[in-house]
Amino acid sequence: MGDSWEEGLKDAGLLQSCYAVALGSEDCQLFAAIADDDFPDPWSAMYADDYETDVAQDDGSTAKECINEWTTITQAFDPNSTAAVYLAGQKYQFCHRDEQDEVTVVLIKKVKGGAAIAKTSNGYYLMGLYNEEKEQVVGNTVDAIVAYAQYMAST
């Protein structure tokens, strides 16, 4: 691994399968982010501070809700949740959750893209975003994120 968390993420080749990657801890802190050249500030691809947005209600109306993105991420790992996840101000739909030995992976999707989010047994969160318009596909993103998450779980 490189001299910093960001260098380690880059050295792992994660940007071949993802346009942006972030690493965080279970105490709700993202501490490393990398992105391709379309995002000079990698954090802007991965995260937004709390904000209000219109959310569809059961009766067809909309209501303003305060979004804390980290809360939506952690809720996605609840086995009973299928709630939306928000990243960088964008809404993603829950698709799938897969629990493995030391890594649980959640897949989320939006139009022409999505993300794989892995949570390791030792408390790391690793998120990789893919964009189908950049010829990135979910399978490659999942493989890359799971492999690096397994590495993180073993350290």
PDB file of C-alpha atoms in Angstrom:
ATOM      1  CA  MET A   1       0.000   0.000   0.000  1.00  0.00           C
ATOM      2  CA  GLY A   2       1.164   3.573  -0.628  1.00  0.00           C
ATOM      3  CA  ASP A   3       2.064   6.245   1.887  1.00  0.00           C
ATOM      4  CA  SER A   4      -1.558   7.302   2.346  1.00  0.00           C
ATOM      5  CA  TRP A   5      -4.987   5.707   2.262  1.00  0.00           C
ATOM      6  CA  GLU A   6      -5.670   7.444  -1.059  1.00  0.00           C
ATOM      7  CA  GLU A   7      -2.464   6.061  -2.575  1.00  0.00           C
ATOM      8  CA  GLY A   8      -3.417   2.586  -1.360  1.00  0.00           C
ATOM      9  CA  LEU A   9      -6.813   2.829  -3.063  1.00  0.00           C
ATOM     10  CA  LYS A  10      -5.170   4.037  -6.285  1.00  0.00           C
ATOM     11  CA  ASP A  11      -2.435   1.377  -6.143  1.00  0.00           C
ATOM     12  CA  ALA A  12      -5.131  -1.301  -5.843  1.00  0.00           C
ATOM     13  CA  GLY A  13      -6.430  -0.266  -9.280  1.00  0.00           C
ATOM     14  CA  LEU A  14      -9.940   0.475  -8.042  1.00  0.00           C
ATOM     15  CA  LEU A  15     -10.398   3.323 -10.539  1.00  0.00           C
ATOM     16  CA  GLN A  16     -10.329   0.770 -13.364  1.00  0.00           C
ATOM     17  CA  SER A  17     -13.752  -0.483 -12.226  1.00  0.00           C
ATOM     18  CA  CYS A  18     -15.111   2.596 -10.428  1.00  0.00           C
ATOM     19  CA  TYR A  19     -15.125   6.314 -11.164  1.00  0.00           C
ATOM     20  CA  ALA A  20     -14.973   7.134  -7.445  1.00  0.00           C
ATOM     21  CA  VAL A  21     -14.067   5.225  -4.284  1.00  0.00           C
ATOM     22  CA  ALA A  22     -14.228   6.152  -0.593  1.00  0.00           C
ATOM     23  CA  LEU A  23     -13.110   4.458   2.588  1.00  0.00           C
ATOM     24  CA  GLY A  24     -14.724   5.083   5.965  1.00  0.00           C
ATOM     25  CA  SER A  25     -15.097   3.741   9.463  1.00  0.00           C
ATOM     26  CA  GLU A  26     -18.094   2.601  11.469  1.00  0.00           C
ATOM     27  CA  ASP A  27     -18.008   5.832  13.493  1.00  0.00           C
ATOM     28  CA  CYS A  28     -19.500   7.604  10.462  1.00  0.00           C
ATOM     29  CA  GLN A  29     -16.269   9.107   9.194  1.00  0.00           C
ATOM     30  CA  LEU A  30     -15.123   8.899   5.592  1.00  0.00           C
ATOM     31  CA  PHE A  31     -11.364   9.382   5.661  1.00  0.00           C
ATOM     32  CA  ALA A  32     -10.130   8.663   2.137  1.00  0.00           C
ATOM     33  CA  ALA A  33     -11.573   9.300  -1.315  1.00  0.00           C
ATOM     34  CA  ILE A  34     -10.298   9.015  -4.869  1.00  0.00           C
ATOM     35  CA  ALA A  35     -11.984   9.709  -8.189  1.00  0.00           C
ATOM     36  CA  ASP A  36     -11.243   9.842 -11.887  1.00  0.00           C
ATOM     37  CA  ASP A  37     -10.326  13.072 -13.682  1.00  0.00           C
ATOM     38  CA  ASP A  38     -13.983  14.152 -13.969  1.00  0.00           C
ATOM     39  CA  PHE A  39     -13.916  14.883 -10.226  1.00  0.00           C
ATOM     40  CA  PRO A  40     -10.933  17.048  -9.216  1.00  0.00           C
ATOM     41  CA  ASP A  41     -12.419  16.966  -5.696  1.00  0.00           C
ATOM     42  CA  PRO A  42     -13.130  13.264  -5.041  1.00  0.00           C
ATOM     43  CA  TRP A  43     -15.287  14.082  -2.014  1.00  0.00           C
ATOM     44  CA  SER A  44     -17.843  15.778  -4.279  1.00  0.00           C
ATOM     45  CA  ALA A  45     -18.432  12.435  -6.032  1.00  0.00           C
ATOM     46  CA  MET A  46     -18.958  10.532  -2.786  1.00  0.00           C
ATOM     47  CA  TYR A  47     -20.617  12.627  -0.122  1.00  0.00           C
ATOM     48  CA  ALA A  48     -22.770  15.645   0.703  1.00  0.00           C
ATOM     49  CA  ASP A  49     -23.433  17.252   4.068  1.00  0.00           C
ATOM     50  CA  ASP A  50     -26.965  16.956   5.460  1.00  0.00           C
ATOM     51  CA  TYR A  51     -29.619  18.494   3.208  1.00  0.00           C
ATOM     52  CA  GLU A  52     -33.366  18.577   2.593  1.00  0.00           C
ATOM     53  CA  THR A  53     -34.944  16.962  -0.439  1.00  0.00           C
ATOM     54  CA  ASP A  54     -38.423  16.078  -1.666  1.00  0.00           C
ATOM     55  CA  VAL A  55     -39.240  12.434  -0.925  1.00  0.00           C
ATOM     56  CA  ALA A  56     -42.233  10.603  -2.400  1.00  0.00           C
ATOM     57  CA  GLN A  57     -44.849   9.572   0.147  1.00  0.00           C
ATOM     58  CA  ASP A  58     -47.174   6.550   0.090  1.00  0.00           C
ATOM     59  CA  ASP A  59     -50.132   8.718  -0.939  1.00  0.00           C
ATOM     60  CA  GLY A  60     -48.320  10.037  -4.038  1.00  0.00           C
ATOM     61  CA  SER A  61     -47.444  13.409  -2.562  1.00  0.00           C
ATOM     62  CA  THR A  62     -43.945  14.593  -1.687  1.00  0.00           C
ATOM     63  CA  ALA A  63     -42.591  15.899   1.581  1.00  0.00           C
ATOM     64  CA  LYS A  64     -39.319  17.541   2.527  1.00  0.00           C
ATOM     65  CA  GLU A  65     -37.021  15.237   4.470  1.00  0.00           C
ATOM     66  CA  CYS A  66     -33.614  15.878   5.970  1.00  0.00           C
ATOM     67  CA  ILE A  67     -31.083  13.464   4.488  1.00  0.00           C
ATOM     68  CA  ASN A  68     -28.037  12.314   6.425  1.00  0.00           C
ATOM     69  CA  GLU A  69     -26.174  10.237   3.869  1.00  0.00           C
ATOM     70  CA  TRP A  70     -24.214   8.211   6.405  1.00  0.00           C
ATOM     71  CA  THR A  71     -27.470   7.147   8.062  1.00  0.00           C
ATOM     72  CA  THR A  72     -28.816   5.911   4.716  1.00  0.00           C
ATOM     73  CA  ILE A  73     -25.600   3.942   4.144  1.00  0.00           C
ATOM     74  CA  THR A  74     -25.646   2.230   7.523  1.00  0.00           C
ATOM     75  CA  GLN A  75     -29.381   1.460   7.232  1.00  0.00           C
ATOM     76  CA  ALA A  76     -28.688  -0.420   3.998  1.00  0.00           C
ATOM     77  CA  PHE A  77     -26.822  -3.038   6.047  1.00  0.00           C
ATOM     78  CA  ASP A  78     -29.874  -3.744   8.214  1.00  0.00           C
ATOM     79  CA  PRO A  79     -31.170  -7.135   6.995  1.00  0.00           C
ATOM     80  CA  ASN A  80     -34.757  -5.820   7.059  1.00  0.00           C
ATOM     81  CA  SER A  81     -34.098  -2.604   5.129  1.00  0.00           C
ATOM     82  CA  THR A  82     -34.669  -1.897   1.460  1.00  0.00           C
ATOM     83  CA  ALA A  83     -34.627   1.881   1.891  1.00  0.00           C
ATOM     84  CA  ALA A  84     -32.986   4.213  -0.614  1.00  0.00           C
ATOM     85  CA  VAL A  85     -29.377   5.252  -0.138  1.00  0.00           C
ATOM     86  CA  TYR A  86     -28.163   8.778  -0.853  1.00  0.00           C
ATOM     87  CA  LEU A  87     -24.616   9.558  -1.993  1.00  0.00           C
ATOM     88  CA  ALA A  88     -23.375  13.004  -3.046  1.00  0.00           C
ATOM     89  CA  GLY A  89     -26.926  14.322  -3.163  1.00  0.00           C
ATOM     90  CA  GLN A  90     -28.174  11.554  -5.455  1.00  0.00           C
ATOM     91  CA  LYS A  91     -30.765   8.916  -4.637  1.00  0.00           C
ATOM     92  CA  TYR A  92     -29.931   5.253  -5.255  1.00  0.00           C
ATOM     93  CA  GLN A  93     -32.365   2.348  -5.023  1.00  0.00           C
ATOM     94  CA  PHE A  94     -31.486  -0.661  -2.893  1.00  0.00           C
ATOM     95  CA  CYS A  95     -30.892  -3.759  -5.057  1.00  0.00           C
ATOM     96  CA  HIS A  96     -29.198  -6.520  -3.100  1.00  0.00           C
ATOM     97  CA  ARG A  97     -27.360  -7.408   0.111  1.00  0.00           C
ATOM     98  CA  ASP A  98     -24.875 -10.296   0.305  1.00  0.00           C
ATOM     99  CA  GLU A  99     -23.309 -11.437   3.559  1.00  0.00           C
ATOM    100  CA  GLN A 100     -20.009 -13.267   3.263  1.00  0.00           C
ATOM    101  CA  ASP A 101     -17.517 -14.379   5.918  1.00  0.00           C
ATOM    102  CA  GLU A 102     -15.823 -11.080   6.710  1.00  0.00           C
ATOM    103  CA  VAL A 103     -17.550  -8.726   4.268  1.00  0.00           C
ATOM    104  CA  THR A 104     -21.171  -7.711   3.695  1.00  0.00           C
ATOM    105  CA  VAL A 105     -21.887  -6.038   0.361  1.00  0.00           C
ATOM    106  CA  VAL A 106     -24.843  -3.838  -0.556  1.00  0.00           C
ATOM    107  CA  LEU A 107     -25.606  -3.016  -4.176  1.00  0.00           C
ATOM    108  CA  ILE A 108     -27.482   0.173  -5.010  1.00  0.00           C
ATOM    109  CA  LYS A 109     -28.546   1.489  -8.418  1.00  0.00           C
ATOM    110  CA  LYS A 110     -29.595   4.618 -10.254  1.00  0.00           C
ATOM    111  CA  VAL A 111     -30.144   5.245 -13.949  1.00  0.00           C
ATOM    112  CA  LYS A 112     -26.989   4.167 -15.849  1.00  0.00           C
ATOM    113  CA  GLY A 113     -24.941   3.581 -12.720  1.00  0.00           C
ATOM    114  CA  GLY A 114     -24.762   2.502  -9.151  1.00  0.00           C
ATOM    115  CA  ALA A 115     -22.478   1.518  -6.319  1.00  0.00           C
ATOM    116  CA  ALA A 116     -21.139  -1.377  -4.332  1.00  0.00           C
ATOM    117  CA  ILE A 117     -20.727  -0.681  -0.624  1.00  0.00           C
ATOM    118  CA  ALA A 118     -18.832  -3.164   1.516  1.00  0.00           C
ATOM    119  CA  LYS A 119     -18.727  -3.324   5.298  1.00  0.00           C
ATOM    120  CA  THR A 120     -15.916  -5.377   6.824  1.00  0.00           C
ATOM    121  CA  SER A 121     -15.977  -7.371  10.038  1.00  0.00           C
ATOM    122  CA  ASN A 122     -13.390  -4.993  11.510  1.00  0.00           C
ATOM    123  CA  GLY A 123     -15.446  -1.846  10.909  1.00  0.00           C
ATOM    124  CA  TYR A 124     -14.372  -0.418   7.556  1.00  0.00           C
ATOM    125  CA  TYR A 125     -16.787   0.774   4.875  1.00  0.00           C
ATOM    126  CA  LEU A 126     -15.608   0.801   1.256  1.00  0.00           C
ATOM    127  CA  MET A 127     -17.754   2.380  -1.459  1.00  0.00           C
ATOM    128  CA  GLY A 128     -17.204   2.225  -5.204  1.00  0.00           C
ATOM    129  CA  LEU A 129     -19.357   4.077  -7.737  1.00  0.00           C
ATOM    130  CA  TYR A 130     -19.708   2.926 -11.339  1.00  0.00           C
ATOM    131  CA  ASN A 131     -21.064   4.637 -14.443  1.00  0.00           C
ATOM    132  CA  GLU A 132     -22.291   2.562 -17.376  1.00  0.00           C
ATOM    133  CA  GLU A 133     -21.610   5.502 -19.734  1.00  0.00           C
ATOM    134  CA  LYS A 134     -17.915   5.062 -18.838  1.00  0.00           C
ATOM    135  CA  GLU A 135     -18.214   1.373 -19.738  1.00  0.00           C
ATOM    136  CA  GLN A 136     -18.074   0.391 -16.068  1.00  0.00           C
ATOM    137  CA  VAL A 137     -20.289  -2.514 -15.037  1.00  0.00           C
ATOM    138  CA  VAL A 138     -21.648  -3.652 -11.715  1.00  0.00           C
ATOM    139  CA  GLY A 139     -19.878  -7.036 -11.766  1.00  0.00           C
ATOM    140  CA  ASN A 140     -16.401  -5.547 -12.114  1.00  0.00           C
ATOM    141  CA  THR A 141     -17.161  -2.946  -9.462  1.00  0.00           C
ATOM    142  CA  VAL A 142     -18.402  -5.581  -7.011  1.00  0.00           C
ATOM    143  CA  ASP A 143     -15.370  -7.800  -7.635  1.00  0.00           C
ATOM    144  CA  ALA A 144     -12.935  -4.917  -7.063  1.00  0.00           C
ATOM    145  CA  ILE A 145     -14.684  -3.598  -3.950  1.00  0.00           C
ATOM    146  CA  VAL A 146     -15.095  -7.048  -2.380  1.00  0.00           C
ATOM    147  CA  ALA A 147     -11.453  -7.974  -3.038  1.00  0.00           C
ATOM    148  CA  TYR A 148     -10.172  -4.774  -1.420  1.00  0.00           C
ATOM    149  CA  ALA A 149     -12.662  -5.070   1.454  1.00  0.00           C
ATOM    150  CA  GLN A 150     -11.458  -8.621   2.111  1.00  0.00           C
ATOM    151  CA  TYR A 151      -7.904  -7.281   2.193  1.00  0.00           C
ATOM    152  CA  MET A 152      -8.985  -4.576   4.664  1.00  0.00           C
ATOM    153  CA  ALA A 153     -10.778  -7.173   6.811  1.00  0.00           C
ATOM    154  CA  SER A 154      -7.603  -9.225   7.057  1.00  0.00           C
ATOM    155  CA  THR A 155      -5.386  -6.328   8.216  1.00  0.00           C
TER     156      THR A 155
END
